[in-house]
Coordinates of C-alpha atoms in Angstrom, one line a residue:
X1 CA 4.4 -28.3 -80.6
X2 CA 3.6 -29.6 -76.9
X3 CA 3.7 -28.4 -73.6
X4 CA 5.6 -30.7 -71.3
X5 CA 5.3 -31.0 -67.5
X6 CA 8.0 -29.0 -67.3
X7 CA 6.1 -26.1 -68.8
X8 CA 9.4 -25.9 -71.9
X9 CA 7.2 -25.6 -75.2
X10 CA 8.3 -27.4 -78.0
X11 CA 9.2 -25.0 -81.2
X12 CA 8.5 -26.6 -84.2
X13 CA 11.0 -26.7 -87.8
X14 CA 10.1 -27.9 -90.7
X15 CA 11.8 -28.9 -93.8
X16 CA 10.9 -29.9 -97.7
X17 CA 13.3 -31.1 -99.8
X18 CA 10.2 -31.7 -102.2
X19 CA 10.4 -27.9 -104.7
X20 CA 6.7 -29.1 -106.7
X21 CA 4.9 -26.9 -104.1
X22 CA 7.6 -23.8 -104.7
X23 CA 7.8 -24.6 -108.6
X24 CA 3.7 -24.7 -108.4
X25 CA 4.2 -21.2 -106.6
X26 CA 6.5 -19.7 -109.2
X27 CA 3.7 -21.0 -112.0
X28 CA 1.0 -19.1 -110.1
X29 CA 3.3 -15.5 -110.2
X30 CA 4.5 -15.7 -113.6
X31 CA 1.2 -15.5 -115.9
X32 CA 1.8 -11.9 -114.8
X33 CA 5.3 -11.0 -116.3
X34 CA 5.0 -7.1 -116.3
X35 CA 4.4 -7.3 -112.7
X36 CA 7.8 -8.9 -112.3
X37 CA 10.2 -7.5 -110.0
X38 CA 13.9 -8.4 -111.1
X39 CA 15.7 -8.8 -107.5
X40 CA 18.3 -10.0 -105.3
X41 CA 17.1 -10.7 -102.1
X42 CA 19.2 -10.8 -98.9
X43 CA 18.4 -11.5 -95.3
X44 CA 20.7 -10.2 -92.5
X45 CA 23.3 -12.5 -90.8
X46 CA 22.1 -14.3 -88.2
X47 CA 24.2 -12.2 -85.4
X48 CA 21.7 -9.4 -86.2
X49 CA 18.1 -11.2 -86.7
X50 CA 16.0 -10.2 -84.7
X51 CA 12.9 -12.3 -82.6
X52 CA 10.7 -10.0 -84.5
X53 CA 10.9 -7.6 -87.7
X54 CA 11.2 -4.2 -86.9
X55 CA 10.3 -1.0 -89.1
X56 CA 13.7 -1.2 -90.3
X57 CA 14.2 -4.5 -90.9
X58 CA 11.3 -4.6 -93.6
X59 CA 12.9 -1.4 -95.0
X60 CA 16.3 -3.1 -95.2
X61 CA 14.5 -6.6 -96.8
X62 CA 13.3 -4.3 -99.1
X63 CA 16.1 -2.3 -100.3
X64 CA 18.1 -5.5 -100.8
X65 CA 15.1 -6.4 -103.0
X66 CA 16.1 -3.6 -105.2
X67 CA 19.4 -4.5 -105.4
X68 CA 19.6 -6.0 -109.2
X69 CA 20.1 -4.9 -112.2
X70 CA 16.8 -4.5 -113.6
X71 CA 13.7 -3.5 -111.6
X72 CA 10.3 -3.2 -113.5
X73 CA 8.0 -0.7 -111.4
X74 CA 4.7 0.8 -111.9
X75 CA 4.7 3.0 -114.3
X76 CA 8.8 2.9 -114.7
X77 CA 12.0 1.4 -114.5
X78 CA 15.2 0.7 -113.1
X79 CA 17.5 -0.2 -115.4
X80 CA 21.4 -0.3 -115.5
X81 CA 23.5 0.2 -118.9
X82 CA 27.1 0.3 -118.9
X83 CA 28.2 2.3 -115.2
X84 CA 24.7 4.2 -115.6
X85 CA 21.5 3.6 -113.1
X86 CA 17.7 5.5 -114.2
X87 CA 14.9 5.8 -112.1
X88 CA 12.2 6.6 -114.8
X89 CA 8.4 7.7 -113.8
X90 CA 5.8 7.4 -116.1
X91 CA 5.6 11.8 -116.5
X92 CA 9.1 12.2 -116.4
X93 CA 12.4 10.2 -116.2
X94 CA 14.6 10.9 -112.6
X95 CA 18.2 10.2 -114.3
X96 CA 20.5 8.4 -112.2
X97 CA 23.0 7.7 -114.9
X98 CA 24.4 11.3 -115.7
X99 CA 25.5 11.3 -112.1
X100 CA 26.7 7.7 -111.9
X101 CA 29.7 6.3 -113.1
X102 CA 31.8 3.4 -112.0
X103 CA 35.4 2.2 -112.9
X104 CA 37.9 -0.7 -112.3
X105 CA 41.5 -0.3 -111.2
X106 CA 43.9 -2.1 -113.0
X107 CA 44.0 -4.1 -109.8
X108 CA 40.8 -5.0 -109.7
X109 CA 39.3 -2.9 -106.9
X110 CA 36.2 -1.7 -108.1
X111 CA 34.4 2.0 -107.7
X112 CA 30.6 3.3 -108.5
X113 CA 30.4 6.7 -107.5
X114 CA 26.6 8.9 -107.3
X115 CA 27.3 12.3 -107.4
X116 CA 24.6 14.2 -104.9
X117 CA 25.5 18.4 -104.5
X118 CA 22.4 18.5 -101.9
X119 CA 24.3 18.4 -98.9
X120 CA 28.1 18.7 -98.4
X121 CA 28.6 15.3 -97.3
X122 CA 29.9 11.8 -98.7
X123 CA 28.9 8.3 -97.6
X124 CA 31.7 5.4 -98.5
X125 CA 30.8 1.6 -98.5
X126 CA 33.4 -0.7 -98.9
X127 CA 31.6 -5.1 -99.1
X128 CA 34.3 -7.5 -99.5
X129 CA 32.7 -10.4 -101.2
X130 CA 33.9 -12.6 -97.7
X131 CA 31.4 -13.9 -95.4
X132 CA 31.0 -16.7 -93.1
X133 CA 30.7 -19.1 -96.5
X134 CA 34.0 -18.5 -97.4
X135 CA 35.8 -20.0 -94.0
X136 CA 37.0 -23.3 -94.3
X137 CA 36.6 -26.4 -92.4
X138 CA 37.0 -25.8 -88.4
X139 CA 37.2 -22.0 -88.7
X140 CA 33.5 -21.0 -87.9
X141 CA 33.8 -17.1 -86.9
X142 CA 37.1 -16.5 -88.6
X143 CA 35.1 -14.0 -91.2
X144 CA 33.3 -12.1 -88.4
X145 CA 36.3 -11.8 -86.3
X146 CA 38.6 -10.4 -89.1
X147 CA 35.6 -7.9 -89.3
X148 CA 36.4 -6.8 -85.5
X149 CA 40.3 -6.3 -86.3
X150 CA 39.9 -4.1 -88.9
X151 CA 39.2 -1.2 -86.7
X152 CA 42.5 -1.8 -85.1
X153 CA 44.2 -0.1 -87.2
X154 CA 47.7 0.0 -88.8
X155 CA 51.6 0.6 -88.0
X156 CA 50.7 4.7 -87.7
X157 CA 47.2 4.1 -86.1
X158 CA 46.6 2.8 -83.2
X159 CA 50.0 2.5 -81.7
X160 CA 52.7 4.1 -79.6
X161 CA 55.3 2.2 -80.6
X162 CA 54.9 0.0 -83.0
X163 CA 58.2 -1.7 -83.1
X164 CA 57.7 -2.5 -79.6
X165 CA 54.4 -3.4 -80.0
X166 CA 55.2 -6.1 -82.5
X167 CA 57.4 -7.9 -80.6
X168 CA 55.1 -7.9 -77.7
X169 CA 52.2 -9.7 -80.1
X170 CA 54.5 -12.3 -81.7
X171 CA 55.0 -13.3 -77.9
X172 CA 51.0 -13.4 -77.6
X173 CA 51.2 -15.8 -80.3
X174 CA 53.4 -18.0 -78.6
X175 CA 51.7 -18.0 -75.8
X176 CA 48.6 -18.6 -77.5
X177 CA 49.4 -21.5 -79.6
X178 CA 51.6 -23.2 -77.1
X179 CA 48.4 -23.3 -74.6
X180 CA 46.4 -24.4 -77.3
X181 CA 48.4 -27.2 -78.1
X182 CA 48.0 -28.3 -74.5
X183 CA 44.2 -28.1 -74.5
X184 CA 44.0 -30.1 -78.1
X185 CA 46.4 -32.7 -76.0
X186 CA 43.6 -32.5 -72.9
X187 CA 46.4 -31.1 -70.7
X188 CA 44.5 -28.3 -68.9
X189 CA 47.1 -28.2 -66.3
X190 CA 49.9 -27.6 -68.4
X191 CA 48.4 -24.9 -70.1
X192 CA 47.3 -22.6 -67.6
X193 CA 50.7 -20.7 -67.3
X194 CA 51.0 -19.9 -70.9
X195 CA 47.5 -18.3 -70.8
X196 CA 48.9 -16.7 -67.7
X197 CA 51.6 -15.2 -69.8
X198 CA 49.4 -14.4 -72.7
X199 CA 47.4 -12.4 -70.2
X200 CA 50.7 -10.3 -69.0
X201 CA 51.9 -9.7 -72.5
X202 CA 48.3 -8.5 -73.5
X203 CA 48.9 -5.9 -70.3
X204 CA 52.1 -5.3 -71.5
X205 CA 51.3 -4.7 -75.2
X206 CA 48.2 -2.1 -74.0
X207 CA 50.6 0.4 -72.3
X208 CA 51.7 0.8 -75.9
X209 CA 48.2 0.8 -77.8
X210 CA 45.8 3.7 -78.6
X211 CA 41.9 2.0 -78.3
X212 CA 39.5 2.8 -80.8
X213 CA 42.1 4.8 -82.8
X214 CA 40.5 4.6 -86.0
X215 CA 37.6 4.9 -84.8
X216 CA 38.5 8.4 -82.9
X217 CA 40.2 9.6 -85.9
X218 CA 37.4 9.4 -87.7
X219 CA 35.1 10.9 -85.5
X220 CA 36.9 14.1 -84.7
X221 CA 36.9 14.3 -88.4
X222 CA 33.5 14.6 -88.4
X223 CA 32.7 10.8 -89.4
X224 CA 29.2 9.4 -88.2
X225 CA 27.8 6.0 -88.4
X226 CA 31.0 4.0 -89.1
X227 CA 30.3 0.8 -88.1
X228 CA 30.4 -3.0 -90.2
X229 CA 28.5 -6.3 -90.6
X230 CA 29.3 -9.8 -91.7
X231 CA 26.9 -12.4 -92.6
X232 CA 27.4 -16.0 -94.6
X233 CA 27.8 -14.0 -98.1
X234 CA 30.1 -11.0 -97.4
X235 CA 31.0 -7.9 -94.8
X236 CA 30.5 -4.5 -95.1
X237 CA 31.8 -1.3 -93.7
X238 CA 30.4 2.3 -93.8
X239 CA 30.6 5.8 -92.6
X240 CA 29.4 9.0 -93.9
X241 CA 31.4 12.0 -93.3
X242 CA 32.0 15.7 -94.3
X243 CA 32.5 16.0 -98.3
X244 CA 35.9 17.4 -98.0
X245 CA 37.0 14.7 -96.2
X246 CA 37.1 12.1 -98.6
X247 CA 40.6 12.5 -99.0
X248 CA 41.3 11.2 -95.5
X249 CA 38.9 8.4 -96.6
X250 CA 40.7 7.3 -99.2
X251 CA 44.2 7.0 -96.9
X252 CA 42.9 5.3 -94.0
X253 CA 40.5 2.7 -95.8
X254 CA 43.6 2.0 -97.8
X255 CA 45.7 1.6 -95.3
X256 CA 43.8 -1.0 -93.2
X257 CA 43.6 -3.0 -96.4
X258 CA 46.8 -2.8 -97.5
X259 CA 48.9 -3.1 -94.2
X260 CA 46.9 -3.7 -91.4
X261 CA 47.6 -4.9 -88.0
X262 CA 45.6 -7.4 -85.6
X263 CA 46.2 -6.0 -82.5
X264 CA 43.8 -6.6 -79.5
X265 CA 43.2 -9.9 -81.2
X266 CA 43.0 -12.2 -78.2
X267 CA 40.8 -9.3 -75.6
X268 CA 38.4 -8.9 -78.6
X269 CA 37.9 -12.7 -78.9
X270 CA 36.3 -12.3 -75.3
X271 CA 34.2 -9.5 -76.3
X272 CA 32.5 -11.5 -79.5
X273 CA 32.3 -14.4 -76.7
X274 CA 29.9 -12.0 -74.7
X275 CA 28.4 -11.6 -78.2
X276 CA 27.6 -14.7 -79.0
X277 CA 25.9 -15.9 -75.3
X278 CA 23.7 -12.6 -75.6
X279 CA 22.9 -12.9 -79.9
X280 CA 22.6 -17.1 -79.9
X281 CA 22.9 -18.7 -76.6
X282 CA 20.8 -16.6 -74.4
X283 CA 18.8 -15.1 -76.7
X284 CA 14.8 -15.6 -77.1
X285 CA 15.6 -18.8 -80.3
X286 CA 18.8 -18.5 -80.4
X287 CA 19.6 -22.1 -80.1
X288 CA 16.7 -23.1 -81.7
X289 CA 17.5 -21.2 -85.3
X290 CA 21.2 -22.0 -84.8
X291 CA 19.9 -25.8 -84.7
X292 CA 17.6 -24.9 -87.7
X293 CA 20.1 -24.3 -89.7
X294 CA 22.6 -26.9 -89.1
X295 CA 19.7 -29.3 -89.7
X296 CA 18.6 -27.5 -92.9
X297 CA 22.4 -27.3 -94.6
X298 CA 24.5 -30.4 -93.5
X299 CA 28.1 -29.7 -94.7
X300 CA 27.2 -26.2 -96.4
X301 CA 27.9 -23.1 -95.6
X302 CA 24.7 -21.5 -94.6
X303 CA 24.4 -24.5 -91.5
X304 CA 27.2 -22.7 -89.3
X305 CA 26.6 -19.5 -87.3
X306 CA 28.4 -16.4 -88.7
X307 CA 29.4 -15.8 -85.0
X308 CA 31.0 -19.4 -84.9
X309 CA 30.9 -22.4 -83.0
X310 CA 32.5 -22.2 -79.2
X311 CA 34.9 -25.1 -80.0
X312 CA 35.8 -23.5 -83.7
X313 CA 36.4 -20.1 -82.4
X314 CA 38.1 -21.1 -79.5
X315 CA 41.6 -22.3 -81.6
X316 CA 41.5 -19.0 -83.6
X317 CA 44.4 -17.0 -83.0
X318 CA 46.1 -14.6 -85.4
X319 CA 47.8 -16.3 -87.6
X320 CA 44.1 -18.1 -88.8
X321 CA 43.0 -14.6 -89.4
X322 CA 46.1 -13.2 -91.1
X323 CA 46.3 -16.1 -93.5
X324 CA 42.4 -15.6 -93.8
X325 CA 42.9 -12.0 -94.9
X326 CA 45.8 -12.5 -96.9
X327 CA 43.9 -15.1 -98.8
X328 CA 40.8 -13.4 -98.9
X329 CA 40.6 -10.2 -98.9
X330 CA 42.2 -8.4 -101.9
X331 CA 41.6 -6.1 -104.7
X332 CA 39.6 -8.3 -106.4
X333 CA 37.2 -9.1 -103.9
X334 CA 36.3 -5.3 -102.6
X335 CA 33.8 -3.0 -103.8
X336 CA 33.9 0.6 -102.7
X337 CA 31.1 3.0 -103.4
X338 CA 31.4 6.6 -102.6
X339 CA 27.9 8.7 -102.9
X340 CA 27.6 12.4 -102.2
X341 CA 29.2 15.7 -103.0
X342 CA 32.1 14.5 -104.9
X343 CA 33.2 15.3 -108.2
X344 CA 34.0 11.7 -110.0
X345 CA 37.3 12.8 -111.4
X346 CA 38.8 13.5 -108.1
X347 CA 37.6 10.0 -106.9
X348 CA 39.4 8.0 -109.4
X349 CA 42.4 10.3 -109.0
X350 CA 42.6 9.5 -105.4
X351 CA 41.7 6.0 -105.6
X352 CA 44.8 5.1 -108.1
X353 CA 46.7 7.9 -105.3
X354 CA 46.0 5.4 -102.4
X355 CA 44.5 2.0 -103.8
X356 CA 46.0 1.6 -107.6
X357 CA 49.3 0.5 -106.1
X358 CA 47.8 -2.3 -103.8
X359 CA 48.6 -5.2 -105.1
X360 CA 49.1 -8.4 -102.7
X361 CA 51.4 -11.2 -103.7
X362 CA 49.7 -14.4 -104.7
X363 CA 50.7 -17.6 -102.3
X364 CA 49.2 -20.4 -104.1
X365 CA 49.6 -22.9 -101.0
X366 CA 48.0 -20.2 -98.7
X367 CA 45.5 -19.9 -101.1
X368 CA 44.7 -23.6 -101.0
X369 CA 44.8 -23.5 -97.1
X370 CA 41.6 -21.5 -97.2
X371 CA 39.8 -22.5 -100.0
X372 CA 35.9 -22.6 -99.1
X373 CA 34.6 -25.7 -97.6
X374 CA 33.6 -27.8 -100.5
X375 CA 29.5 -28.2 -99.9
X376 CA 29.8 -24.2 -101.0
X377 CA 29.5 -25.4 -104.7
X378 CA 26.5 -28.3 -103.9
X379 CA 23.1 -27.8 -104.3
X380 CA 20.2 -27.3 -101.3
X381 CA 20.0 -31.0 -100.0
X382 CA 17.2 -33.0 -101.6
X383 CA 15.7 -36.2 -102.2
X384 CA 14.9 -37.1 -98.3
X385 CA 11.7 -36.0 -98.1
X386 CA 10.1 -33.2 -95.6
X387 CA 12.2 -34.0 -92.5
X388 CA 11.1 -32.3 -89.3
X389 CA 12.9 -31.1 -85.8
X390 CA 11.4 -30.5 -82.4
X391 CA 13.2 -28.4 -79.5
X392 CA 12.4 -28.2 -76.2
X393 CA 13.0 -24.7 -74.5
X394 CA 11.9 -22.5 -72.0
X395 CA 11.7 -19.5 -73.9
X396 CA 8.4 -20.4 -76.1
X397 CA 7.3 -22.0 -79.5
X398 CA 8.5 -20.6 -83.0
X399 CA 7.5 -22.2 -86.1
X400 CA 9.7 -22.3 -88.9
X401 CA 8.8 -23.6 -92.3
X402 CA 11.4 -24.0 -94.8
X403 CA 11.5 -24.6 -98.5
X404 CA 14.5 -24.9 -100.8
X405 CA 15.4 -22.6 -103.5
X406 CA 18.2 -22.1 -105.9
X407 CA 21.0 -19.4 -105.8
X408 CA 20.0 -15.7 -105.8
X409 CA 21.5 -15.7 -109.3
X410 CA 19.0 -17.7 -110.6
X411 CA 15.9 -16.1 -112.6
X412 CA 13.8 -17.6 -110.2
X413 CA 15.1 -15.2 -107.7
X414 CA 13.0 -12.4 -108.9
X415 CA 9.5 -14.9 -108.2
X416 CA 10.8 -15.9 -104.5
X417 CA 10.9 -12.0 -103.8
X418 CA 7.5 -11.4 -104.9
X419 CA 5.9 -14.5 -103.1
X420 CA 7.5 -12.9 -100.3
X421 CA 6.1 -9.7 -100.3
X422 CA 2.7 -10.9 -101.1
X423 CA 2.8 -12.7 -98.0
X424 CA 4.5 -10.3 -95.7
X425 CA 4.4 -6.9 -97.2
X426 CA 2.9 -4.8 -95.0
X427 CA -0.6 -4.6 -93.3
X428 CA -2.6 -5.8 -96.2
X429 CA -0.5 -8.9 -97.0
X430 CA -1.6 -12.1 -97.0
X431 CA 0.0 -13.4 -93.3
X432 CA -1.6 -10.2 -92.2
X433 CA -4.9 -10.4 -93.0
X434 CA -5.4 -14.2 -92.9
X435 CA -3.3 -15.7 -89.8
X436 CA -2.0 -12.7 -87.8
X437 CA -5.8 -10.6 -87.9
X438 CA -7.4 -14.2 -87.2
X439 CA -5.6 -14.2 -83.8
X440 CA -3.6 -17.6 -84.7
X441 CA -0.2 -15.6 -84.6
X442 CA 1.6 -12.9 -82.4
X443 CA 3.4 -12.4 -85.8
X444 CA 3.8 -14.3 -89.1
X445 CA 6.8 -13.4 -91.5
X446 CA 8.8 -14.6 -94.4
X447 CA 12.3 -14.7 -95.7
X448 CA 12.5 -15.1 -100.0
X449 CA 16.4 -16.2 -98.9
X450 CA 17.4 -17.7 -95.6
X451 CA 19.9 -16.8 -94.3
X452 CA 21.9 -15.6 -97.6
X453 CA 21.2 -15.8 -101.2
X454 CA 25.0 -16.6 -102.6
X455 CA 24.1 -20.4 -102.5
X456 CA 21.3 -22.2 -102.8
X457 CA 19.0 -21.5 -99.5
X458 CA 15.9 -21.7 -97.9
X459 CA 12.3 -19.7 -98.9
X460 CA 10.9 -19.9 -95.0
X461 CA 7.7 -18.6 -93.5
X462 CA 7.5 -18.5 -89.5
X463 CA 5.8 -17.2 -87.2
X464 CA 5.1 -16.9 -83.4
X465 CA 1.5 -18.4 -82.2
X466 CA -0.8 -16.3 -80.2
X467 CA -1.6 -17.9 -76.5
X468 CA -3.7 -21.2 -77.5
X469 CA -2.5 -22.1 -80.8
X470 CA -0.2 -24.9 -81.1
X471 CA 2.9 -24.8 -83.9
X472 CA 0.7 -27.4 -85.6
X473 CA -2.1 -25.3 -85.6
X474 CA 0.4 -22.3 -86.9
X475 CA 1.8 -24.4 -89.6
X476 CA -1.9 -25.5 -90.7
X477 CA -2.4 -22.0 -91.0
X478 CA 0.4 -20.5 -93.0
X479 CA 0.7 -23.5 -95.5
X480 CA -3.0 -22.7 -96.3
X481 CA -1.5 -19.3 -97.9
X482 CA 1.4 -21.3 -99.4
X483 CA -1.1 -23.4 -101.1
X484 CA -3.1 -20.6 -102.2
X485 CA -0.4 -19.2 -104.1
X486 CA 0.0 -22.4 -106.0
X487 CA -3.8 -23.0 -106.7
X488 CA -4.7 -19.2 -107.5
X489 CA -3.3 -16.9 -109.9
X490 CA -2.2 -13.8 -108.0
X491 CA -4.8 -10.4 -109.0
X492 CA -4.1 -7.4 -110.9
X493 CA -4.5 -5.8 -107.6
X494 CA -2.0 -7.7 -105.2
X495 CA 0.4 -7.4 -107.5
X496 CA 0.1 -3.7 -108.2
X497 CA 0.5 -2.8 -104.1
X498 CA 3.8 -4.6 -104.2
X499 CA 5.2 -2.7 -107.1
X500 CA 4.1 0.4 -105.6
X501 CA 5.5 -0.6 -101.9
X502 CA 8.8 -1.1 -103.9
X503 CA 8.8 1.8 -105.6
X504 CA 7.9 3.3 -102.7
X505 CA 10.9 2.3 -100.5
X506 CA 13.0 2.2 -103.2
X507 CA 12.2 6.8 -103.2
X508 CA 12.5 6.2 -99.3
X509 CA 16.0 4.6 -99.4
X510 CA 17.5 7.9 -102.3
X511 CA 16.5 10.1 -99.4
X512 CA 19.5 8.8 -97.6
X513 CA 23.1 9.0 -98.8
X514 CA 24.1 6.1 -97.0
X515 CA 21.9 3.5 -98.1
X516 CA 22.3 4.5 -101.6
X517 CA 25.7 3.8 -101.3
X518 CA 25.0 0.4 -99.9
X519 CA 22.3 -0.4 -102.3
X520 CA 24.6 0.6 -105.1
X521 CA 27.6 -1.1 -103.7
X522 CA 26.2 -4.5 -103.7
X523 CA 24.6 -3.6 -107.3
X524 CA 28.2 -3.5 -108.0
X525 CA 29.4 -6.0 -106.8
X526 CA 27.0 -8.7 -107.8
X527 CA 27.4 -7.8 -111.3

């Protein structure tokens, strides 16, 4: 990158649709196979990333990391066999599997349940197997968005009156789409007193709604933490609350599913707008990664921004995200994991109680009106060459050096985990001691998937360079390590601090009811 007259420093982005160098990577891990680490990797979505990695996020790239079936430590294992998870040391064997049991509704809807009697408390996970990937054509944000309504609860929460109510939102809609029409048409005039309207009927339809509803009703429950996320592979929703709660559980997280109502739909659009110009547009590279990855994945999935793009988002109104949920979201694609002081039986029993009867009418032309884009299915673009991209902005270089990699389902998956550890794994990694020690970086990082591992996606090393160091300089730098993975077998050593930094966090992340549950919720679902 180079400073211009306008002091606006070119970040730097490079692509390789050439996989020798990662295929001469993978040849340089595996002589070593009982240092293996079986993994799915995942990287948050890109409305969370962060300019740099915090504490946190290395804890949370890790516990994804453990999020497989199998998981080969030091010393142990982590195996799965039938429903049952065991941790096992080498002097004795921690059993997950007498406390963990999973079954299927005839539905669909799967459960894995970890019994813990520690503490009276229960955490509940719920991933619907929806993300950004899933939205068709033209509806960029559509997945996000439906994650916002789901806290708006249902025809008993959240509401007044909800007869009243009702008829006050199918006038929204009218108003919506009937402005709408007008701006498609470029008739800016001649929609401005429908969005008038809209605005009045929103008023209108407040008097009669209870904000944050659901989320108060939980709380004075004793509920902590809820909150959700979506990224391109799917969206999650959590909460941890007393253990004799789980009952109420059980009715409301059915109830949202089964019949819930988009309420608020056109004021929250405005608050996800504020979202996106403080996550993307305003923020540090926002623009710049945004760009990164429409470059990187032309006509895929993982090239549009979870949040959506401003002319994409702007036509959503409720019917897109109705039809989206309808489509999407059913028994089929939701995983629910409950971990704490529970007693299996009674989960089951209240799970047929309040889920076992869900189950949503199939509308095969609905269906076919949100089926995923079709570049989902194709492989990571190759063939081309290493292409390259340069932005000027004023908020100060980023490299970003990307490499294509198959599916996280592929065995393969397991090596881009390690690499990526053994590069950024702590203070005596590899980017640590070699470019970020050196002074050539303020930091240096890695991603084994970028930004998702459901398709095929991006192995990418980037970094920051420290005050005097050009992006060219940067890149020199970190494909040196790249290239030192391919030319030299990794050591006994290397190898044994990243299983014992794995096992590490993974005896970190049992400490914490929650992100057991969301560990084993996404073991659950990926199977």
């Amino acid at each position: 990158g180079h400073s211009s007259k306008s002091s606006m420093v070119s970040n730097h982005i490079t692509f390789t649709g050439d996989v020798s160098a990662m295929q001469a990577m993978r040849r340089a891990v595996r002589p070593r196979p009982r240092a293996l680490l079986h993994t799915t990797a995942r990287n948050k979505s890109s409305d969370e990333k962060k300019d740099n990695l915090t504490n946190d996020d290395r804890l949370r790239r890790r516990e994804m990391m453990l999020s497989s079936s199998t998981l080969l430590l030091s010393g142990g294992a982590l195996s799965n066999s039938g429903s049952a998870l065991a941790l096992e040391g080498p002097a004795q064997a921690a059993t997950l599997g007498e406390n963990c049991t999973s079954f299927v509704l005839s539905n669909g809807l799967r459960f894995i349940v970890l019994e813990r009697h520690n503490a009276p408390i229960v955490s509940c996970h719920t991933l619907a197997s929806v993300g950004a990937g899933n939205e068709p054509e033209g509806f960029t944000g559509l997945a996000h968005l439906l994650e916002h309504m789901a806290f708006k609860g249902t025809q008993q929460i959240g509401t007044a009156d909800y007869k009243r109510e009702a008829a006050i939102l199918d006038a929204c809609d009218e108003e919506f789409y009937t402005a709408q029409a007008a701006l498609d048409a470029g008739d800016t005039e001649a929609a401005q007193p429908h969005l008038r309207m809209l605005r009045e009927l929103e008023a209108e339809a407040a008097k009669l709604q209870l904000p944050n509803a659901y989320g108060s009703l939980m709380s004075q429950q004793g509920g902590v933490g809820l909150n959700a996320g979506t990224n391109h592979d799917e969206t999650k929703y959590y909460i941890s609350l007393p253990a004799n709660k789980l009952e109420l559980w059980m009715a409301v997280e059915s109830s949202r599913w089964r019949a819930p109502v988009f309420r608020e739909l056109y004021s929250e659009k405005e608050v996800i707008k504020e979202e996106r110009r403080m996550r993307v547009d305003n923020a540090r590279f926002g623009p710049f990664t945004e760009a990164f990855a429409e470059t990187a994945f032309p006509e895929r999935p993982y090239g549009r921004p979870v949040v959506g793009t401003v002319e994409d988002f702007a036509r959503l109104g409720r019917r897109e995200v109705e039809g989206f949920f309808t489509a999407k979201y059913r028994p089929q694609t939701l995983t629910c994991a409950v971990v704490g002081d529970v007693d299996p039986r009674q989960v089951r029993q209240l799970a047929e109680r309040y889920f076992g009867k869900w189950s949503p009418p199939v509308d095969a032309a609905a269906a076919a009106q949100w089926t995923d884009i079709p570049g989902a299915a194709l492989p990571a673009p190759r063939g081309a060459g290493p292409r390259e991209l340069r932005m000027s902005l004023p908020t100060g270089p980023l490299l970003m050096d990307g490499y294509y990699r198959p599916a996280g389902d592929d065995p393969d998956s397991l090596v881009y985990a390690v690499m990526s550890d053994l590069l950024d794994g702590g203070r005596a990694s590899r980017l640590s001691t070699s470019v970020m020690d050196r002074g050539l970086a303020l930091y240096a990082t890695c991603f084994s998937a970028y930004p998702g591992d459901k398709y095929p996606s991006l192995f990418l090393v980037q970094g920051v360079p420290a005050q005097g160091v050009s992006t060219d300089e940067l890149a020199k730098a970190l494909r040196k390590e790249l290239q030192a993975l391919v030319d030299t077998p990794v050591s006994e050593v290397e190898l044994r601090r990243v299983k014992k930094k794995t096992r590490s966090a993974l005896l970190e992340l049992m400490t914490s009811t929650s992100r057991t549950a969301e560990l084993l919720c996404q073991f659950q679902a990926r199977q």
